[in-house]
């Protein structure tokens, strides 16, 4: 774990979980380190976490399924331990990017189910929440990446199966939160990239949250692609950070915004 302390604390702390397709990434990548520095500079303590990683699944060889170091629930266990420690002194946020958003969301559902600590709010940036990539409308297709649906669907299915290791777990909402009812969760920010085929999962999950009456603020960073928080030189990084920081501040004060992208 790595903690980033602000000079003048002004908000509840945040446990922030990096992405990397469940099998990569670390707390030194900009999506973790630079994001945490920026939020700490704004007055918020941030904790990042090098959770245990699933096996590498690159290439085209068949996955070797079954239990393996880093497969579910290893990363989630790490997140729950880090969050329980962070929240011991008071309310705390939980959030993450890409695969980290999935791990954070699954952790929140597990806390709900097991009667654990409840995060002040949940922030999910270009997350994946389903075992298979949901369909998008024809109107949305023009905004998505040039990666074909077929390629993205195969890759996402392979990624999620590699994460859980057992096909039966693909239907477990504690592992893959979009596969169940997210009712009872804290206020949620769903922040997606416009040109990101995985945005279909974020949009579907935001719909599920609203149906379950969870206060949900759904935003899209116009012009951006998946992983924009990992590129601090990009203007989309600044736009995303402004949205994230603003949402955390408003939610801290009991005024979580509610909006739906055009």
PDB file of C-alpha atoms in Angstrom:
ATOM      1  CA  UNK A   1       0.000   0.000   0.000  1.00  0.00           C
ATOM      2  CA  UNK A   2       1.060   3.593  -0.555  1.00  0.00           C
ATOM      3  CA  UNK A   3      -0.563   6.563   1.175  1.00  0.00           C
ATOM      4  CA  UNK A   4      -0.556  10.131  -0.146  1.00  0.00           C
ATOM      5  CA  UNK A   5      -1.179  12.705   2.577  1.00  0.00           C
ATOM      6  CA  UNK A   6      -2.450  16.229   1.830  1.00  0.00           C
ATOM      7  CA  UNK A   7      -0.927  19.262   3.502  1.00  0.00           C
ATOM      8  CA  UNK A   8      -4.409  20.264   4.718  1.00  0.00           C
ATOM      9  CA  UNK A   9      -6.947  17.425   4.814  1.00  0.00           C
ATOM     10  CA  UNK A  10     -10.345  18.643   3.635  1.00  0.00           C
ATOM     11  CA  UNK A  11     -12.192  15.495   2.610  1.00  0.00           C
ATOM     12  CA  UNK A  12     -12.732  11.815   3.300  1.00  0.00           C
ATOM     13  CA  UNK A  13      -9.894   9.528   2.168  1.00  0.00           C
ATOM     14  CA  UNK A  14     -10.053   7.446  -1.001  1.00  0.00           C
ATOM     15  CA  UNK A  15      -8.787   3.954  -1.729  1.00  0.00           C
ATOM     16  CA  UNK A  16      -7.928   4.067  -5.431  1.00  0.00           C
ATOM     17  CA  UNK A  17      -7.413   0.857  -7.464  1.00  0.00           C
ATOM     18  CA  UNK A  18      -5.389   0.851 -10.699  1.00  0.00           C
ATOM     19  CA  UNK A  19      -6.332  -1.020 -13.869  1.00  0.00           C
ATOM     20  CA  UNK A  20      -4.416  -3.417 -16.086  1.00  0.00           C
ATOM     21  CA  UNK A  21      -6.848  -6.133 -17.236  1.00  0.00           C
ATOM     22  CA  UNK A  22      -6.580  -7.791 -13.780  1.00  0.00           C
ATOM     23  CA  UNK A  23      -3.186  -9.188 -14.831  1.00  0.00           C
ATOM     24  CA  UNK A  24      -1.017  -6.062 -15.093  1.00  0.00           C
ATOM     25  CA  UNK A  25      -0.451  -2.563 -13.796  1.00  0.00           C
ATOM     26  CA  UNK A  26       1.119  -1.292 -10.587  1.00  0.00           C
ATOM     27  CA  UNK A  27       1.050   1.625  -8.159  1.00  0.00           C
ATOM     28  CA  UNK A  28       3.780   3.458 -10.091  1.00  0.00           C
ATOM     29  CA  UNK A  29       1.734   3.810 -13.281  1.00  0.00           C
ATOM     30  CA  UNK A  30       0.297   7.320 -13.825  1.00  0.00           C
ATOM     31  CA  UNK A  31      -3.265   5.999 -13.491  1.00  0.00           C
ATOM     32  CA  UNK A  32      -2.362   5.231  -9.878  1.00  0.00           C
ATOM     33  CA  UNK A  33       0.542   7.461  -8.856  1.00  0.00           C
ATOM     34  CA  UNK A  34      -0.227  10.715 -10.668  1.00  0.00           C
ATOM     35  CA  UNK A  35      -3.958  10.488  -9.946  1.00  0.00           C
ATOM     36  CA  UNK A  36      -3.198  10.010  -6.248  1.00  0.00           C
ATOM     37  CA  UNK A  37      -0.746  12.938  -6.198  1.00  0.00           C
ATOM     38  CA  UNK A  38      -3.299  15.252  -7.828  1.00  0.00           C
ATOM     39  CA  UNK A  39      -6.097  14.291  -5.436  1.00  0.00           C
ATOM     40  CA  UNK A  40      -3.815  14.615  -2.414  1.00  0.00           C
ATOM     41  CA  UNK A  41      -2.800  18.071  -3.603  1.00  0.00           C
ATOM     42  CA  UNK A  42      -6.477  19.021  -3.550  1.00  0.00           C
ATOM     43  CA  UNK A  43      -6.744  18.058   0.125  1.00  0.00           C
ATOM     44  CA  UNK A  44      -7.705  14.393   0.090  1.00  0.00           C
ATOM     45  CA  UNK A  45      -5.729  11.497   1.515  1.00  0.00           C
ATOM     46  CA  UNK A  46      -5.397   8.753  -1.077  1.00  0.00           C
ATOM     47  CA  UNK A  47      -4.311   5.148  -0.630  1.00  0.00           C
ATOM     48  CA  UNK A  48      -3.206   3.060  -3.600  1.00  0.00           C
ATOM     49  CA  UNK A  49      -2.734  -0.666  -3.613  1.00  0.00           C
ATOM     50  CA  UNK A  50      -0.607  -3.201  -5.448  1.00  0.00           C
ATOM     51  CA  UNK A  51      -3.139  -6.005  -5.349  1.00  0.00           C
ATOM     52  CA  UNK A  52      -2.309  -9.548  -6.395  1.00  0.00           C
ATOM     53  CA  UNK A  53      -2.486  -9.968 -10.161  1.00  0.00           C
ATOM     54  CA  UNK A  54      -4.135 -12.734 -12.177  1.00  0.00           C
ATOM     55  CA  UNK A  55      -1.986 -14.836 -14.545  1.00  0.00           C
ATOM     56  CA  UNK A  56      -0.897 -13.350 -17.854  1.00  0.00           C
ATOM     57  CA  UNK A  57      -3.423 -14.103 -20.593  1.00  0.00           C
ATOM     58  CA  UNK A  58      -1.790 -12.465 -23.606  1.00  0.00           C
ATOM     59  CA  UNK A  59      -1.508 -14.423 -26.817  1.00  0.00           C
ATOM     60  CA  UNK A  60      -3.934 -16.917 -28.274  1.00  0.00           C
ATOM     61  CA  UNK A  61      -3.152 -20.062 -26.328  1.00  0.00           C
ATOM     62  CA  UNK A  62      -6.100 -21.545 -24.420  1.00  0.00           C
ATOM     63  CA  UNK A  63      -6.453 -20.350 -20.847  1.00  0.00           C
ATOM     64  CA  UNK A  64      -5.444 -22.718 -18.097  1.00  0.00           C
ATOM     65  CA  UNK A  65      -8.430 -22.445 -15.786  1.00  0.00           C
ATOM     66  CA  UNK A  66      -8.760 -23.260 -12.119  1.00  0.00           C
ATOM     67  CA  UNK A  67      -7.286 -21.779  -8.978  1.00  0.00           C
ATOM     68  CA  UNK A  68      -4.119 -19.745  -9.466  1.00  0.00           C
ATOM     69  CA  UNK A  69      -2.291 -17.017  -7.526  1.00  0.00           C
ATOM     70  CA  UNK A  70      -3.933 -13.654  -8.122  1.00  0.00           C
ATOM     71  CA  UNK A  71      -7.221 -14.990  -9.428  1.00  0.00           C
ATOM     72  CA  UNK A  72     -10.500 -14.007  -7.791  1.00  0.00           C
ATOM     73  CA  UNK A  73     -10.907 -13.371  -4.909  1.00  0.00           C
ATOM     74  CA  UNK A  74      -7.230 -12.523  -4.234  1.00  0.00           C
ATOM     75  CA  UNK A  75      -7.306  -8.922  -5.509  1.00  0.00           C
ATOM     76  CA  UNK A  76     -10.656  -8.310  -3.861  1.00  0.00           C
ATOM     77  CA  UNK A  77      -9.391  -9.669  -0.541  1.00  0.00           C
ATOM     78  CA  UNK A  78      -6.483  -7.226  -0.791  1.00  0.00           C
ATOM     79  CA  UNK A  79      -8.851  -4.331  -1.502  1.00  0.00           C
ATOM     80  CA  UNK A  80     -11.151  -5.210   1.395  1.00  0.00           C
ATOM     81  CA  UNK A  81      -8.237  -5.422   3.822  1.00  0.00           C
ATOM     82  CA  UNK A  82      -6.851  -2.065   2.672  1.00  0.00           C
ATOM     83  CA  UNK A  83     -10.271  -0.388   2.759  1.00  0.00           C
ATOM     84  CA  UNK A  84     -11.163  -1.762   6.199  1.00  0.00           C
ATOM     85  CA  UNK A  85      -7.923  -0.336   7.549  1.00  0.00           C
ATOM     86  CA  UNK A  86      -8.391   3.025   5.828  1.00  0.00           C
ATOM     87  CA  UNK A  87     -12.018   3.389   6.952  1.00  0.00           C
ATOM     88  CA  UNK A  88     -11.305   2.417  10.552  1.00  0.00           C
ATOM     89  CA  UNK A  89     -10.879   6.100  11.434  1.00  0.00           C
ATOM     90  CA  UNK A  90     -13.993   7.299   9.610  1.00  0.00           C
ATOM     91  CA  UNK A  91     -15.850   7.464   6.272  1.00  0.00           C
ATOM     92  CA  UNK A  92     -13.864   6.696   3.126  1.00  0.00           C
ATOM     93  CA  UNK A  93     -14.384   6.487  -0.630  1.00  0.00           C
ATOM     94  CA  UNK A  94     -13.556   3.508  -2.834  1.00  0.00           C
ATOM     95  CA  UNK A  95     -12.844   3.680  -6.550  1.00  0.00           C
ATOM     96  CA  UNK A  96     -10.760   2.538  -9.439  1.00  0.00           C
ATOM     97  CA  UNK A  97     -10.108   2.564 -13.157  1.00  0.00           C
ATOM     98  CA  UNK A  98     -10.758  -0.139 -15.775  1.00  0.00           C
ATOM     99  CA  UNK A  99     -10.259  -3.541 -14.127  1.00  0.00           C
ATOM    100  CA  UNK A 100      -9.696  -1.666 -10.870  1.00  0.00           C
ATOM    101  CA  UNK A 101     -13.237  -0.308 -11.140  1.00  0.00           C
ATOM    102  CA  UNK A 102     -14.556  -3.865 -11.429  1.00  0.00           C
ATOM    103  CA  UNK A 103     -12.579  -4.991  -8.387  1.00  0.00           C
ATOM    104  CA  UNK A 104     -13.778  -1.967  -6.407  1.00  0.00           C
ATOM    105  CA  UNK A 105     -17.421  -2.484  -7.422  1.00  0.00           C
ATOM    106  CA  UNK A 106     -17.291  -6.180  -6.580  1.00  0.00           C
ATOM    107  CA  UNK A 107     -15.736  -5.307  -3.226  1.00  0.00           C
ATOM    108  CA  UNK A 108     -18.590  -2.899  -2.496  1.00  0.00           C
ATOM    109  CA  UNK A 109     -21.178  -5.554  -3.321  1.00  0.00           C
ATOM    110  CA  UNK A 110     -19.371  -8.034  -1.107  1.00  0.00           C
ATOM    111  CA  UNK A 111     -19.338  -5.521   1.753  1.00  0.00           C
ATOM    112  CA  UNK A 112     -23.057  -4.966   1.228  1.00  0.00           C
ATOM    113  CA  UNK A 113     -23.760  -8.696   1.262  1.00  0.00           C
ATOM    114  CA  UNK A 114     -21.552  -9.462   4.248  1.00  0.00           C
ATOM    115  CA  UNK A 115     -22.524  -6.457   6.360  1.00  0.00           C
ATOM    116  CA  UNK A 116     -19.115  -4.814   6.148  1.00  0.00           C
ATOM    117  CA  UNK A 117     -18.131  -1.169   6.062  1.00  0.00           C
ATOM    118  CA  UNK A 118     -20.040   1.004   3.593  1.00  0.00           C
ATOM    119  CA  UNK A 119     -18.001   3.418   1.437  1.00  0.00           C
ATOM    120  CA  UNK A 120     -19.031   7.071   1.403  1.00  0.00           C
ATOM    121  CA  UNK A 121     -19.168   6.816  -2.368  1.00  0.00           C
ATOM    122  CA  UNK A 122     -17.867   4.762  -5.286  1.00  0.00           C
ATOM    123  CA  UNK A 123     -15.955   6.211  -8.260  1.00  0.00           C
ATOM    124  CA  UNK A 124     -15.574   4.068 -11.381  1.00  0.00           C
ATOM    125  CA  UNK A 125     -13.554   5.318 -14.371  1.00  0.00           C
ATOM    126  CA  UNK A 126     -13.797   3.490 -17.746  1.00  0.00           C
ATOM    127  CA  UNK A 127     -14.682   0.323 -15.863  1.00  0.00           C
ATOM    128  CA  UNK A 128     -15.682  -3.157 -16.973  1.00  0.00           C
ATOM    129  CA  UNK A 129     -18.540  -4.706 -15.033  1.00  0.00           C
ATOM    130  CA  UNK A 130     -19.852  -7.644 -17.067  1.00  0.00           C
ATOM    131  CA  UNK A 131     -18.666 -11.096 -18.009  1.00  0.00           C
ATOM    132  CA  UNK A 132     -19.384 -10.316 -21.669  1.00  0.00           C
ATOM    133  CA  UNK A 133     -19.382  -6.976 -23.443  1.00  0.00           C
ATOM    134  CA  UNK A 134     -22.937  -5.604 -23.676  1.00  0.00           C
ATOM    135  CA  UNK A 135     -24.262  -4.516 -27.048  1.00  0.00           C
ATOM    136  CA  UNK A 136     -24.374  -0.835 -27.928  1.00  0.00           C
ATOM    137  CA  UNK A 137     -26.873   0.958 -30.106  1.00  0.00           C
ATOM    138  CA  UNK A 138     -26.154   1.869 -33.720  1.00  0.00           C
ATOM    139  CA  UNK A 139     -26.235   5.534 -32.743  1.00  0.00           C
ATOM    140  CA  UNK A 140     -23.478   4.985 -30.203  1.00  0.00           C
ATOM    141  CA  UNK A 141     -21.320   3.012 -32.605  1.00  0.00           C
ATOM    142  CA  UNK A 142     -20.035   6.130 -34.337  1.00  0.00           C
ATOM    143  CA  UNK A 143     -18.489   7.307 -31.056  1.00  0.00           C
ATOM    144  CA  UNK A 144     -16.645   4.131 -30.204  1.00  0.00           C
ATOM    145  CA  UNK A 145     -13.119   2.987 -30.946  1.00  0.00           C
ATOM    146  CA  UNK A 146     -12.106   1.443 -34.260  1.00  0.00           C
ATOM    147  CA  UNK A 147     -11.578  -1.904 -32.512  1.00  0.00           C
ATOM    148  CA  UNK A 148     -14.245  -4.210 -33.883  1.00  0.00           C
ATOM    149  CA  UNK A 149     -16.987  -5.477 -31.647  1.00  0.00           C
ATOM    150  CA  UNK A 150     -16.010  -9.070 -32.375  1.00  0.00           C
ATOM    151  CA  UNK A 151     -12.393  -8.499 -31.345  1.00  0.00           C
ATOM    152  CA  UNK A 152     -13.404  -6.592 -28.220  1.00  0.00           C
ATOM    153  CA  UNK A 153     -15.939  -9.212 -27.214  1.00  0.00           C
ATOM    154  CA  UNK A 154     -13.463 -12.069 -27.545  1.00  0.00           C
ATOM    155  CA  UNK A 155     -10.824 -10.167 -25.590  1.00  0.00           C
ATOM    156  CA  UNK A 156     -13.183  -9.123 -22.793  1.00  0.00           C
ATOM    157  CA  UNK A 157     -14.593 -12.633 -22.383  1.00  0.00           C
ATOM    158  CA  UNK A 158     -11.048 -14.019 -22.205  1.00  0.00           C
ATOM    159  CA  UNK A 159      -9.998 -11.338 -19.704  1.00  0.00           C
ATOM    160  CA  UNK A 160     -12.931 -11.932 -17.359  1.00  0.00           C
ATOM    161  CA  UNK A 161     -12.584 -15.702 -17.479  1.00  0.00           C
ATOM    162  CA  UNK A 162      -8.872 -15.403 -16.759  1.00  0.00           C
ATOM    163  CA  UNK A 163      -9.677 -13.204 -13.761  1.00  0.00           C
ATOM    164  CA  UNK A 164     -12.150 -15.590 -12.134  1.00  0.00           C
ATOM    165  CA  UNK A 165     -10.640 -18.857 -13.393  1.00  0.00           C
ATOM    166  CA  UNK A 166     -13.913 -20.808 -13.284  1.00  0.00           C
ATOM    167  CA  UNK A 167     -16.813 -20.367 -15.704  1.00  0.00           C
ATOM    168  CA  UNK A 168     -19.403 -20.599 -12.933  1.00  0.00           C
ATOM    169  CA  UNK A 169     -17.984 -17.437 -11.344  1.00  0.00           C
ATOM    170  CA  UNK A 170     -18.813 -15.412 -14.458  1.00  0.00           C
ATOM    171  CA  UNK A 171     -22.360 -15.172 -13.044  1.00  0.00           C
ATOM    172  CA  UNK A 172     -21.265 -14.211  -9.514  1.00  0.00           C
ATOM    173  CA  UNK A 173     -21.998 -10.491  -8.868  1.00  0.00           C
ATOM    174  CA  UNK A 174     -19.431 -10.320  -6.093  1.00  0.00           C
ATOM    175  CA  UNK A 175     -16.812 -11.158  -8.712  1.00  0.00           C
ATOM    176  CA  UNK A 176     -18.408  -9.428 -11.708  1.00  0.00           C
ATOM    177  CA  UNK A 177     -20.795  -6.769 -10.364  1.00  0.00           C
ATOM    178  CA  UNK A 178     -22.850  -6.202 -13.511  1.00  0.00           C
ATOM    179  CA  UNK A 179     -24.143  -9.766 -13.319  1.00  0.00           C
ATOM    180  CA  UNK A 180     -26.397  -9.032 -10.339  1.00  0.00           C
ATOM    181  CA  UNK A 181     -28.528  -6.421  -8.599  1.00  0.00           C
ATOM    182  CA  UNK A 182     -26.453  -3.435  -7.391  1.00  0.00           C
ATOM    183  CA  UNK A 183     -29.154  -2.106  -5.070  1.00  0.00           C
ATOM    184  CA  UNK A 184     -28.050  -0.710  -1.742  1.00  0.00           C
ATOM    185  CA  UNK A 185     -24.731   0.680  -2.926  1.00  0.00           C
ATOM    186  CA  UNK A 186     -23.450   4.121  -1.986  1.00  0.00           C
ATOM    187  CA  UNK A 187     -23.630   7.022  -4.493  1.00  0.00           C
ATOM    188  CA  UNK A 188     -21.695   6.175  -7.656  1.00  0.00           C
ATOM    189  CA  UNK A 189     -19.749   8.084 -10.294  1.00  0.00           C
ATOM    190  CA  UNK A 190     -19.513   6.268 -13.641  1.00  0.00           C
ATOM    191  CA  UNK A 191     -16.976   8.155 -15.766  1.00  0.00           C
ATOM    192  CA  UNK A 192     -16.346   6.778 -19.241  1.00  0.00           C
ATOM    193  CA  UNK A 193     -14.235   7.557 -22.291  1.00  0.00           C
ATOM    194  CA  UNK A 194     -16.180   8.539 -25.413  1.00  0.00           C
ATOM    195  CA  UNK A 195     -14.149   6.491 -27.896  1.00  0.00           C
ATOM    196  CA  UNK A 196     -13.964   3.288 -25.890  1.00  0.00           C
ATOM    197  CA  UNK A 197     -15.704   0.086 -26.913  1.00  0.00           C
ATOM    198  CA  UNK A 198     -15.715  -0.952 -23.230  1.00  0.00           C
ATOM    199  CA  UNK A 199     -17.920   2.054 -22.540  1.00  0.00           C
ATOM    200  CA  UNK A 200     -20.858  -0.243 -23.347  1.00  0.00           C
ATOM    201  CA  UNK A 201     -20.238  -1.985 -20.018  1.00  0.00           C
ATOM    202  CA  UNK A 202     -20.077   1.277 -18.086  1.00  0.00           C
ATOM    203  CA  UNK A 203     -23.282   2.521 -19.661  1.00  0.00           C
ATOM    204  CA  UNK A 204     -25.115  -0.712 -18.929  1.00  0.00           C
ATOM    205  CA  UNK A 205     -23.921  -0.718 -15.330  1.00  0.00           C
ATOM    206  CA  UNK A 206     -25.035   2.897 -14.868  1.00  0.00           C
ATOM    207  CA  UNK A 207     -28.490   1.889 -16.116  1.00  0.00           C
ATOM    208  CA  UNK A 208     -28.546  -1.009 -13.663  1.00  0.00           C
ATOM    209  CA  UNK A 209     -27.572   1.313 -10.820  1.00  0.00           C
ATOM    210  CA  UNK A 210     -30.325   3.794 -11.623  1.00  0.00           C
ATOM    211  CA  UNK A 211     -32.893   0.994 -11.923  1.00  0.00           C
ATOM    212  CA  UNK A 212     -31.775  -0.171  -8.476  1.00  0.00           C
ATOM    213  CA  UNK A 213     -32.314   3.415  -7.183  1.00  0.00           C
ATOM    214  CA  UNK A 214     -28.620   3.973  -6.467  1.00  0.00           C
ATOM    215  CA  UNK A 215     -27.710   7.692  -6.784  1.00  0.00           C
ATOM    216  CA  UNK A 216     -25.656   7.662  -9.980  1.00  0.00           C
ATOM    217  CA  UNK A 217     -23.745  10.379 -11.803  1.00  0.00           C
ATOM    218  CA  UNK A 218     -22.860   9.180 -15.308  1.00  0.00           C
ATOM    219  CA  UNK A 219     -20.337  11.234 -17.279  1.00  0.00           C
ATOM    220  CA  UNK A 220     -18.398  10.836 -20.527  1.00  0.00           C
ATOM    221  CA  UNK A 221     -15.135  12.649 -21.309  1.00  0.00           C
ATOM    222  CA  UNK A 222     -15.697  13.820 -24.884  1.00  0.00           C
ATOM    223  CA  UNK A 223     -13.010  12.818 -27.380  1.00  0.00           C
ATOM    224  CA  UNK A 224     -11.163  10.551 -24.968  1.00  0.00           C
ATOM    225  CA  UNK A 225     -10.118   6.924 -25.291  1.00  0.00           C
ATOM    226  CA  UNK A 226      -9.792   4.139 -22.747  1.00  0.00           C
ATOM    227  CA  UNK A 227      -6.981   4.747 -20.262  1.00  0.00           C
ATOM    228  CA  UNK A 228      -6.931   8.557 -20.403  1.00  0.00           C
ATOM    229  CA  UNK A 229      -5.964   8.751 -16.712  1.00  0.00           C
ATOM    230  CA  UNK A 230      -2.737   6.957 -17.605  1.00  0.00           C
ATOM    231  CA  UNK A 231      -1.608   9.850 -19.813  1.00  0.00           C
ATOM    232  CA  UNK A 232      -1.167  13.029 -17.735  1.00  0.00           C
ATOM    233  CA  UNK A 233      -0.003  14.951 -20.824  1.00  0.00           C
ATOM    234  CA  UNK A 234      -3.402  14.488 -22.442  1.00  0.00           C
ATOM    235  CA  UNK A 235      -6.076  17.185 -22.023  1.00  0.00           C
ATOM    236  CA  UNK A 236      -8.498  14.367 -21.234  1.00  0.00           C
ATOM    237  CA  UNK A 237      -6.523  13.570 -18.091  1.00  0.00           C
ATOM    238  CA  UNK A 238      -7.233  17.046 -16.726  1.00  0.00           C
ATOM    239  CA  UNK A 239     -10.883  16.885 -17.723  1.00  0.00           C
ATOM    240  CA  UNK A 240     -11.317  13.519 -16.064  1.00  0.00           C
ATOM    241  CA  UNK A 241      -9.561  14.643 -12.899  1.00  0.00           C
ATOM    242  CA  UNK A 242     -11.761  17.735 -12.669  1.00  0.00           C
ATOM    243  CA  UNK A 243     -14.885  15.575 -12.853  1.00  0.00           C
ATOM    244  CA  UNK A 244     -13.539  13.038 -10.362  1.00  0.00           C
ATOM    245  CA  UNK A 245     -12.348  15.619  -7.866  1.00  0.00           C
ATOM    246  CA  UNK A 246     -15.560  17.640  -8.134  1.00  0.00           C
ATOM    247  CA  UNK A 247     -17.722  14.574  -7.587  1.00  0.00           C
ATOM    248  CA  UNK A 248     -15.719  13.497  -4.541  1.00  0.00           C
ATOM    249  CA  UNK A 249     -16.001  16.994  -3.042  1.00  0.00           C
ATOM    250  CA  UNK A 250     -19.750  17.257  -3.629  1.00  0.00           C
ATOM    251  CA  UNK A 251     -20.424  13.750  -2.337  1.00  0.00           C
ATOM    252  CA  UNK A 252     -18.359  14.506   0.769  1.00  0.00           C
ATOM    253  CA  UNK A 253     -20.770  17.323   1.500  1.00  0.00           C
ATOM    254  CA  UNK A 254     -23.866  15.193   0.984  1.00  0.00           C
ATOM    255  CA  UNK A 255     -24.721  16.689  -2.377  1.00  0.00           C
ATOM    256  CA  UNK A 256     -23.845  13.962  -4.876  1.00  0.00           C
ATOM    257  CA  UNK A 257     -24.735  15.213  -8.366  1.00  0.00           C
ATOM    258  CA  UNK A 258     -27.023  13.232 -10.637  1.00  0.00           C
ATOM    259  CA  UNK A 259     -26.613  13.523 -14.393  1.00  0.00           C
ATOM    260  CA  UNK A 260     -26.844  11.467 -17.552  1.00  0.00           C
ATOM    261  CA  UNK A 261     -24.672  12.114 -20.637  1.00  0.00           C
ATOM    262  CA  UNK A 262     -26.355  13.552 -23.722  1.00  0.00           C
TER     263      UNK A 262
END
